[in-house]
Amino acid sequence: MSDKKLGLNTICTHVGEIKDEQFKGAVSPMYLSSSYEFLDVDVKRYPRYFNTPNQEFLSKKIAALEHTEAAMIFGSGMAAISTMFLAFLKQGDHLVVQNTLYGGTVNFIKEEFPKYGIEYTFTNGYELKDFKAAIQPNTKLIHIETPSNPLMTITDITAIAKLGKSNNILTSIDNTFASPINQSPIDFGIDMVMHSATKYFGGHSDICAGAVASSSEHIERIWNVGKNLGGSLSDMTVWMLERSMKTLGLRVKAQTKNAMKMAKWLDKHPKVSKVYYPGLKSHPDYKLAKSQMKGFGAMLSFELTDDLDAYKFQKQLKLIKSSMSLAGIESTVISPHLTSHALLTQEERDKVGISDQLIRFSVGIEETRDLKLDIEQAFEKIVNRK
Ligand SMILES: *Cc1c(COP(=O)(O)O)cnc(C)c1O
């Protein structure tokens, strides 16, 4: 049976397993060798060549999930994205990149690109016309992120893929927030998909990793740069990532279901002035999200009413933790104005719509009843203290 025909949870559980021929164990053996036979072998294996058995096989699971020919696993999401960028951009080339973007990616572009003589333009918005306007004769890559952090804006994946193809420009997407469970960008014509595997792929807040999935041709190009940059992941962690990914479908589906329930509940709550979740009909891009996502994801943001202090609110939560990271099975919250967007001025934050009242919510697998009770008791404490 071809891997392509398998259902989602079967891919999560079985694709890329290493058969334990020696002892017939149920799970993939962990190969920790950093030294492999060199003479008369087909593959010269070495950890930084991204081709140890655990790396090679787990890549097959990621490729199957993202509907690509090949994939590569990295030591972090930033190792994945920086290697991908440097594989397709050289001195004098130009990158068009969405304005609403993961903070680390913004830093990488702004701090490192000038050193390599690579040019870039951040779009003014996330609509097709904004990307069109940013293209130059030397543009080689368009990079998007959807849903984006923290306001869950939705970019039209098909339109961007077409724009790239008609201008002979490659396209890439950060698919971290949706995960392949909720969004398959390759099916809409995008060339390369990257992930912070620290998030949903890992899912238990105990792994830092990254991944890129694409055609064999593109992955080979990324490999050529990756072996020089050296951002591979240790096989111990690759093995842990494989274990985590067996439940990726189950986890993300449960989290997505919970997020929809929480978004609807928060939307009606008198202490919440606004909810940003692509699954709500009130979201400006609801229709677009519905057309390109299989589920609306488990990330949302909401604004507290002006009389409430967002910091105090987070301090009063008991079950829901505050965390800079996201996507674990446990629910977490964070103030974007104190973290990802702390370096912007108040004016810049106002312009992109990130108020001090905004809370980003990564919804976990807990019972929504308990999450609601936790939020309710935090509201009560800070309201009564006023
Ligand atoms: C966390 C994150 C990254 C960076 O991944 P690391 O594993 O922290 O290097 C990139 N993109 C998005 C959307 C993220 O959330």
XYZ file of C-alpha atoms and ligand atoms in Angstrom:
401
model
C 0.000 0.000 0.000
C 1.425 3.365 -0.961
C 1.994 5.827 1.878
C 0.009 8.418 -0.042
C -3.202 6.399 0.292
C -2.981 5.962 4.046
C -5.256 7.961 6.325
C -3.927 10.757 8.497
C -3.687 8.935 11.819
C -2.193 5.869 10.128
C 0.535 8.075 8.627
C 1.131 9.592 12.067
C 1.411 6.157 13.667
C 3.259 4.105 11.071
C 4.950 5.900 8.181
C 8.706 6.149 8.679
C 8.927 3.404 11.286
C 12.262 1.614 11.398
C 11.685 -2.146 11.588
C 13.510 -3.738 14.504
C 14.815 -6.759 12.558
C 17.056 -7.923 15.373
C 14.657 -8.117 18.320
C 11.256 -7.531 16.663
C 10.421 -4.683 19.022
C 7.258 -2.691 18.376
C 8.861 0.718 17.944
C 11.750 2.144 15.934
C 15.168 1.451 17.442
C 17.183 4.549 18.324
C 20.480 4.712 16.415
C 22.873 6.952 18.283
C 25.995 6.221 16.217
C 27.804 9.281 14.966
C 30.181 6.982 13.084
C 29.096 4.620 10.272
C 30.857 2.277 7.858
C 32.428 4.361 5.107
C 33.853 1.889 2.588
C 31.606 0.151 0.063
C 28.292 1.526 1.368
C 25.556 3.256 -0.647
C 24.961 5.998 1.917
C 27.778 7.690 3.822
C 25.928 8.323 7.037
C 26.821 11.094 9.486
C 24.503 13.058 11.846
C 25.226 16.483 10.303
C 24.446 15.047 6.866
C 20.847 14.629 8.069
C 20.987 10.949 7.064
C 21.269 8.815 10.188
C 18.571 6.104 10.233
C 16.277 7.965 12.652
C 16.560 11.251 10.736
C 16.065 9.570 7.369
C 13.003 7.607 8.442
C 11.208 10.320 10.427
C 11.595 12.594 7.386
C 9.374 10.130 5.502
C 6.562 10.664 8.023
C 6.826 14.442 7.676
C 6.900 14.221 3.871
C 3.831 11.935 3.891
C 1.952 14.353 6.163
C 2.813 17.362 3.989
C 2.217 15.520 0.664
C 5.784 16.061 -0.540
C 8.503 13.811 -1.962
C 10.995 14.616 0.763
C 11.606 16.392 4.072
C 14.439 17.332 6.419
C 14.507 17.597 10.205
C 16.444 20.383 11.946
C 17.611 21.334 15.428
C 14.995 24.111 15.659
C 12.367 25.897 13.604
C 14.835 28.739 13.098
C 17.489 26.303 11.790
C 14.884 25.052 9.301
C 13.801 28.478 8.085
C 17.286 30.039 7.966
C 18.678 27.073 6.019
C 15.730 27.180 3.624
C 16.170 30.913 3.022
C 19.936 30.649 2.499
C 19.475 27.741 0.089
C 17.383 29.858 -2.281
C 18.687 33.406 -1.723
C 22.159 34.676 -2.508
C 23.795 38.092 -2.720
C 21.694 40.430 -4.851
C 18.508 38.325 -4.571
C 15.291 39.663 -3.067
C 12.760 38.098 -0.682
C 9.127 39.185 -0.419
C 7.901 38.385 3.051
C 4.556 38.813 4.821
C 4.465 41.664 7.335
C 2.795 39.648 10.096
C 5.393 37.014 10.852
C 6.985 35.023 13.661
C 9.333 37.382 15.555
C 12.413 35.147 15.222
C 11.992 35.052 11.449
C 11.732 38.861 11.372
C 14.944 39.119 13.414
C 16.776 36.660 11.171
C 15.867 38.648 8.055
C 16.610 42.070 9.509
C 19.811 41.135 11.354
C 21.416 38.597 8.985
C 20.286 39.383 5.438
C 22.279 42.657 5.195
C 25.472 40.705 6.035
C 24.862 38.451 3.007
C 23.734 41.266 0.696
C 20.256 39.735 0.388
C 17.454 42.243 -0.138
C 13.945 41.961 1.304
C 10.586 43.713 1.454
C 7.995 43.239 4.172
C 4.528 43.572 2.623
C 2.141 46.302 3.784
C -0.614 43.781 4.396
C -1.454 40.160 3.733
C -3.664 40.520 0.666
C -2.608 39.484 -2.847
C -2.159 43.120 -3.934
C 0.310 43.684 -1.082
C 2.489 40.804 -2.285
C 2.210 41.900 -5.920
C 3.325 45.407 -5.010
C 6.430 44.086 -3.214
C 7.795 41.983 -6.109
C 10.989 43.204 -7.803
C 12.880 41.910 -10.861
C 15.352 40.143 -8.506
C 12.691 38.527 -6.261
C 13.498 34.813 -5.855
C 11.215 33.770 -2.999
C 7.869 34.754 -1.440
C 7.377 33.654 2.177
C 4.020 33.621 3.958
C 2.622 32.602 7.336
C -1.044 31.670 7.811
C -2.738 31.762 10.264
C -0.322 34.392 11.522
C 0.726 35.357 15.015
C -1.036 36.811 17.042
C -4.165 38.062 15.233
C -4.736 34.884 13.184
C -4.842 36.679 9.841
C -5.382 34.369 6.864
C -3.348 34.640 3.667
C -4.775 33.233 0.422
C -2.427 30.290 -0.212
C -3.680 29.528 -3.744
C -3.352 33.169 -4.820
C 0.218 33.407 -3.497
C 1.210 30.105 -5.140
C -0.193 31.339 -8.476
C 1.529 34.699 -8.097
C 4.840 32.888 -7.568
C 4.370 30.513 -10.525
C 3.362 33.280 -12.947
C 6.474 35.296 -12.010
C 8.868 32.347 -11.828
C 9.356 32.929 -8.093
C 9.421 30.132 -5.488
C 6.961 30.233 -2.589
C 7.326 29.020 1.001
C 5.028 28.909 4.012
C 5.430 28.666 7.771
C 2.766 26.034 8.503
C 3.492 25.839 12.243
C 0.204 27.280 13.529
C -2.077 25.110 11.384
C 0.049 21.932 11.279
C -0.519 19.439 8.429
C -3.569 18.203 10.312
C -5.400 21.454 9.565
C -3.716 22.725 6.396
C -1.925 21.186 3.382
C -0.269 24.096 1.515
C 1.405 21.856 -1.102
C -2.064 20.906 -2.402
C -2.630 24.614 -3.130
C 0.602 24.942 -5.108
C 3.108 26.234 -2.518
C 6.654 24.967 -3.177
C 8.061 24.568 0.350
C 6.549 24.083 3.801
C 8.434 24.667 7.048
C 7.602 23.960 10.693
C 8.770 24.748 14.128
C 8.516 21.134 15.322
C 8.923 22.598 18.808
C 5.213 23.325 18.586
C 2.520 20.856 17.413
C 4.894 18.178 16.056
C 6.497 17.879 19.499
C 3.295 18.808 21.286
C 4.453 18.141 24.859
C 6.638 21.218 25.413
C 9.802 19.132 25.754
C 11.398 19.169 22.273
C 13.065 21.902 20.216
C 13.142 20.964 16.510
C 12.231 22.094 13.012
C 11.362 20.666 9.601
C 11.104 21.559 5.922
C 9.110 19.530 3.367
C 9.258 19.915 -0.415
C 10.176 18.193 -3.695
C 13.324 16.024 -3.726
C 14.967 18.664 -5.918
C 14.386 21.520 -3.454
C 15.276 19.380 -0.448
C 18.579 18.471 -2.095
C 19.354 22.162 -2.462
C 18.464 22.774 1.178
C 20.581 19.758 2.171
C 23.605 21.216 0.388
C 23.419 24.353 2.548
C 22.239 22.521 5.661
C 25.311 20.304 5.858
C 27.446 23.474 5.903
C 25.348 25.345 8.463
C 25.144 22.254 10.663
C 21.669 22.632 12.146
C 20.832 18.922 12.461
C 18.909 17.421 15.376
C 20.346 14.789 17.737
C 19.001 11.288 17.130
C 17.782 11.000 20.697
C 15.475 13.963 20.058
C 14.555 12.694 16.595
C 13.371 9.508 18.265
C 11.342 11.495 20.814
C 9.863 13.528 17.978
C 8.796 10.334 16.214
C 7.017 9.196 19.362
C 5.298 12.569 19.674
C 4.181 12.616 16.068
C 2.291 9.338 16.421
C -0.390 11.301 18.273
C -0.154 14.489 16.176
C -3.523 13.903 14.513
C -5.304 12.995 17.740
C -3.824 15.904 19.665
C -4.348 18.609 17.079
C -7.904 17.509 16.332
C -8.783 17.548 20.040
C -7.085 20.930 20.505
C -8.842 22.369 17.437
C -12.212 21.208 18.757
C -11.481 22.785 22.135
C -10.335 26.040 20.499
C -13.638 26.372 18.635
C -15.572 25.865 21.887
C -13.397 28.376 23.759
C -13.586 30.942 20.945
C -17.386 30.797 20.915
C -17.568 31.064 24.703
C -15.091 33.954 24.918
C -16.900 35.734 22.081
C -20.040 35.916 24.238
C -18.229 36.780 27.470
C -18.964 40.288 28.837
C -15.329 40.745 29.964
C -13.981 39.988 26.478
C -14.270 42.728 23.865
C -12.955 40.831 20.845
C -11.950 37.318 19.760
C -9.607 36.563 16.857
C -10.234 33.012 15.612
C -10.578 32.080 11.934
C -13.342 29.613 12.833
C -15.701 32.364 13.990
C -18.024 33.725 11.307
C -17.155 37.225 12.565
C -13.476 36.738 11.533
C -12.871 38.848 8.389
C -11.240 35.895 6.599
C -13.612 33.160 7.783
C -14.596 32.140 4.236
C -11.004 32.031 3.024
C -9.952 30.022 6.083
C -12.792 27.580 5.443
C -11.712 27.139 1.829
C -8.081 26.276 2.600
C -8.065 24.798 6.124
C -9.331 21.371 7.187
C -9.809 22.692 10.718
C -9.374 26.206 12.081
C -6.483 25.393 14.392
C -6.024 25.639 18.136
C -4.536 29.131 18.374
C -6.704 32.171 19.100
C -6.387 35.636 20.617
C -8.802 37.737 22.618
C -8.979 41.220 24.073
C -10.062 41.958 27.618
C -12.402 44.899 28.191
C -10.572 48.171 28.913
C -11.288 48.093 32.657
C -9.226 44.907 33.124
C -5.461 44.493 33.493
C -4.162 41.745 31.181
C -1.088 41.112 33.331
C -3.139 40.625 36.518
C -5.535 38.380 34.614
C -2.730 36.043 33.580
C -1.276 35.987 37.097
C -4.636 34.790 38.458
C -5.006 31.829 36.099
C -4.346 28.556 37.919
C -4.661 25.800 35.307
C -3.657 27.822 32.244
C 0.022 28.754 32.365
C 1.675 31.793 30.870
C 4.237 30.738 28.254
C 6.165 32.251 25.387
C 5.897 28.951 23.504
C 2.698 27.313 22.269
C 0.987 24.228 20.900
C 1.567 21.882 23.828
C -1.223 19.632 25.087
C -1.505 22.038 28.033
C -3.250 25.389 27.517
C -1.069 28.494 27.724
C -1.521 32.254 27.358
C 0.783 35.194 26.678
C 0.618 38.966 26.139
C 2.050 39.654 22.657
C 2.880 43.226 23.681
C 5.239 41.880 26.372
C 6.852 39.172 24.224
C 6.781 38.748 20.445
C 5.957 42.417 19.823
C 7.754 44.030 22.780
C 10.365 45.610 20.514
C 7.772 47.582 18.549
C 6.762 51.072 19.709
C 3.246 51.636 21.045
C 2.439 53.409 17.791
C 3.657 50.477 15.681
C 1.649 48.050 17.795
C -1.474 50.199 17.434
C -0.954 50.170 13.674
C -0.943 46.359 13.481
C -3.744 46.069 16.035
C -1.850 44.587 18.988
C -3.290 46.245 22.081
C -2.174 45.839 25.696
C -5.520 44.068 26.280
C -4.655 41.300 23.812
C -4.044 37.756 25.095
C -2.834 34.949 22.838
C -4.337 31.600 23.808
C -2.840 28.246 22.832
C -5.647 25.810 23.553
C -4.686 22.393 24.921
C -6.494 19.096 25.406
C -7.974 19.776 28.862
C -11.755 19.668 29.365
C -13.108 23.019 28.153
C -15.327 23.143 31.259
C -12.197 23.402 33.428
C -10.596 25.996 31.146
C -13.742 28.135 31.330
C -13.886 27.836 35.131
C -10.226 28.868 35.357
C -10.779 31.946 33.206
C -13.967 32.810 35.100
C -12.274 32.666 38.521
C -9.411 34.853 37.235
C -11.930 37.439 35.989
C -13.731 37.414 39.328
C -10.529 38.003 41.273
C -9.364 40.977 39.233
C -12.834 42.548 38.931
C -13.393 42.391 42.690
C -9.999 43.918 43.402
C -10.790 47.071 41.471
C 8.236 28.966 17.337
C 8.051 29.337 15.926
C 9.131 29.401 15.029
C 10.565 29.161 15.466
O 10.755 27.862 15.901
P 11.879 27.427 16.983
O 11.662 25.972 17.092
O 11.607 28.206 18.227
O 13.190 27.788 16.404
C 8.860 29.716 13.713
N 7.621 30.005 13.297
C 6.552 29.975 14.128
C 5.207 30.303 13.608
C 6.728 29.642 15.470
O 5.683 29.631 16.296
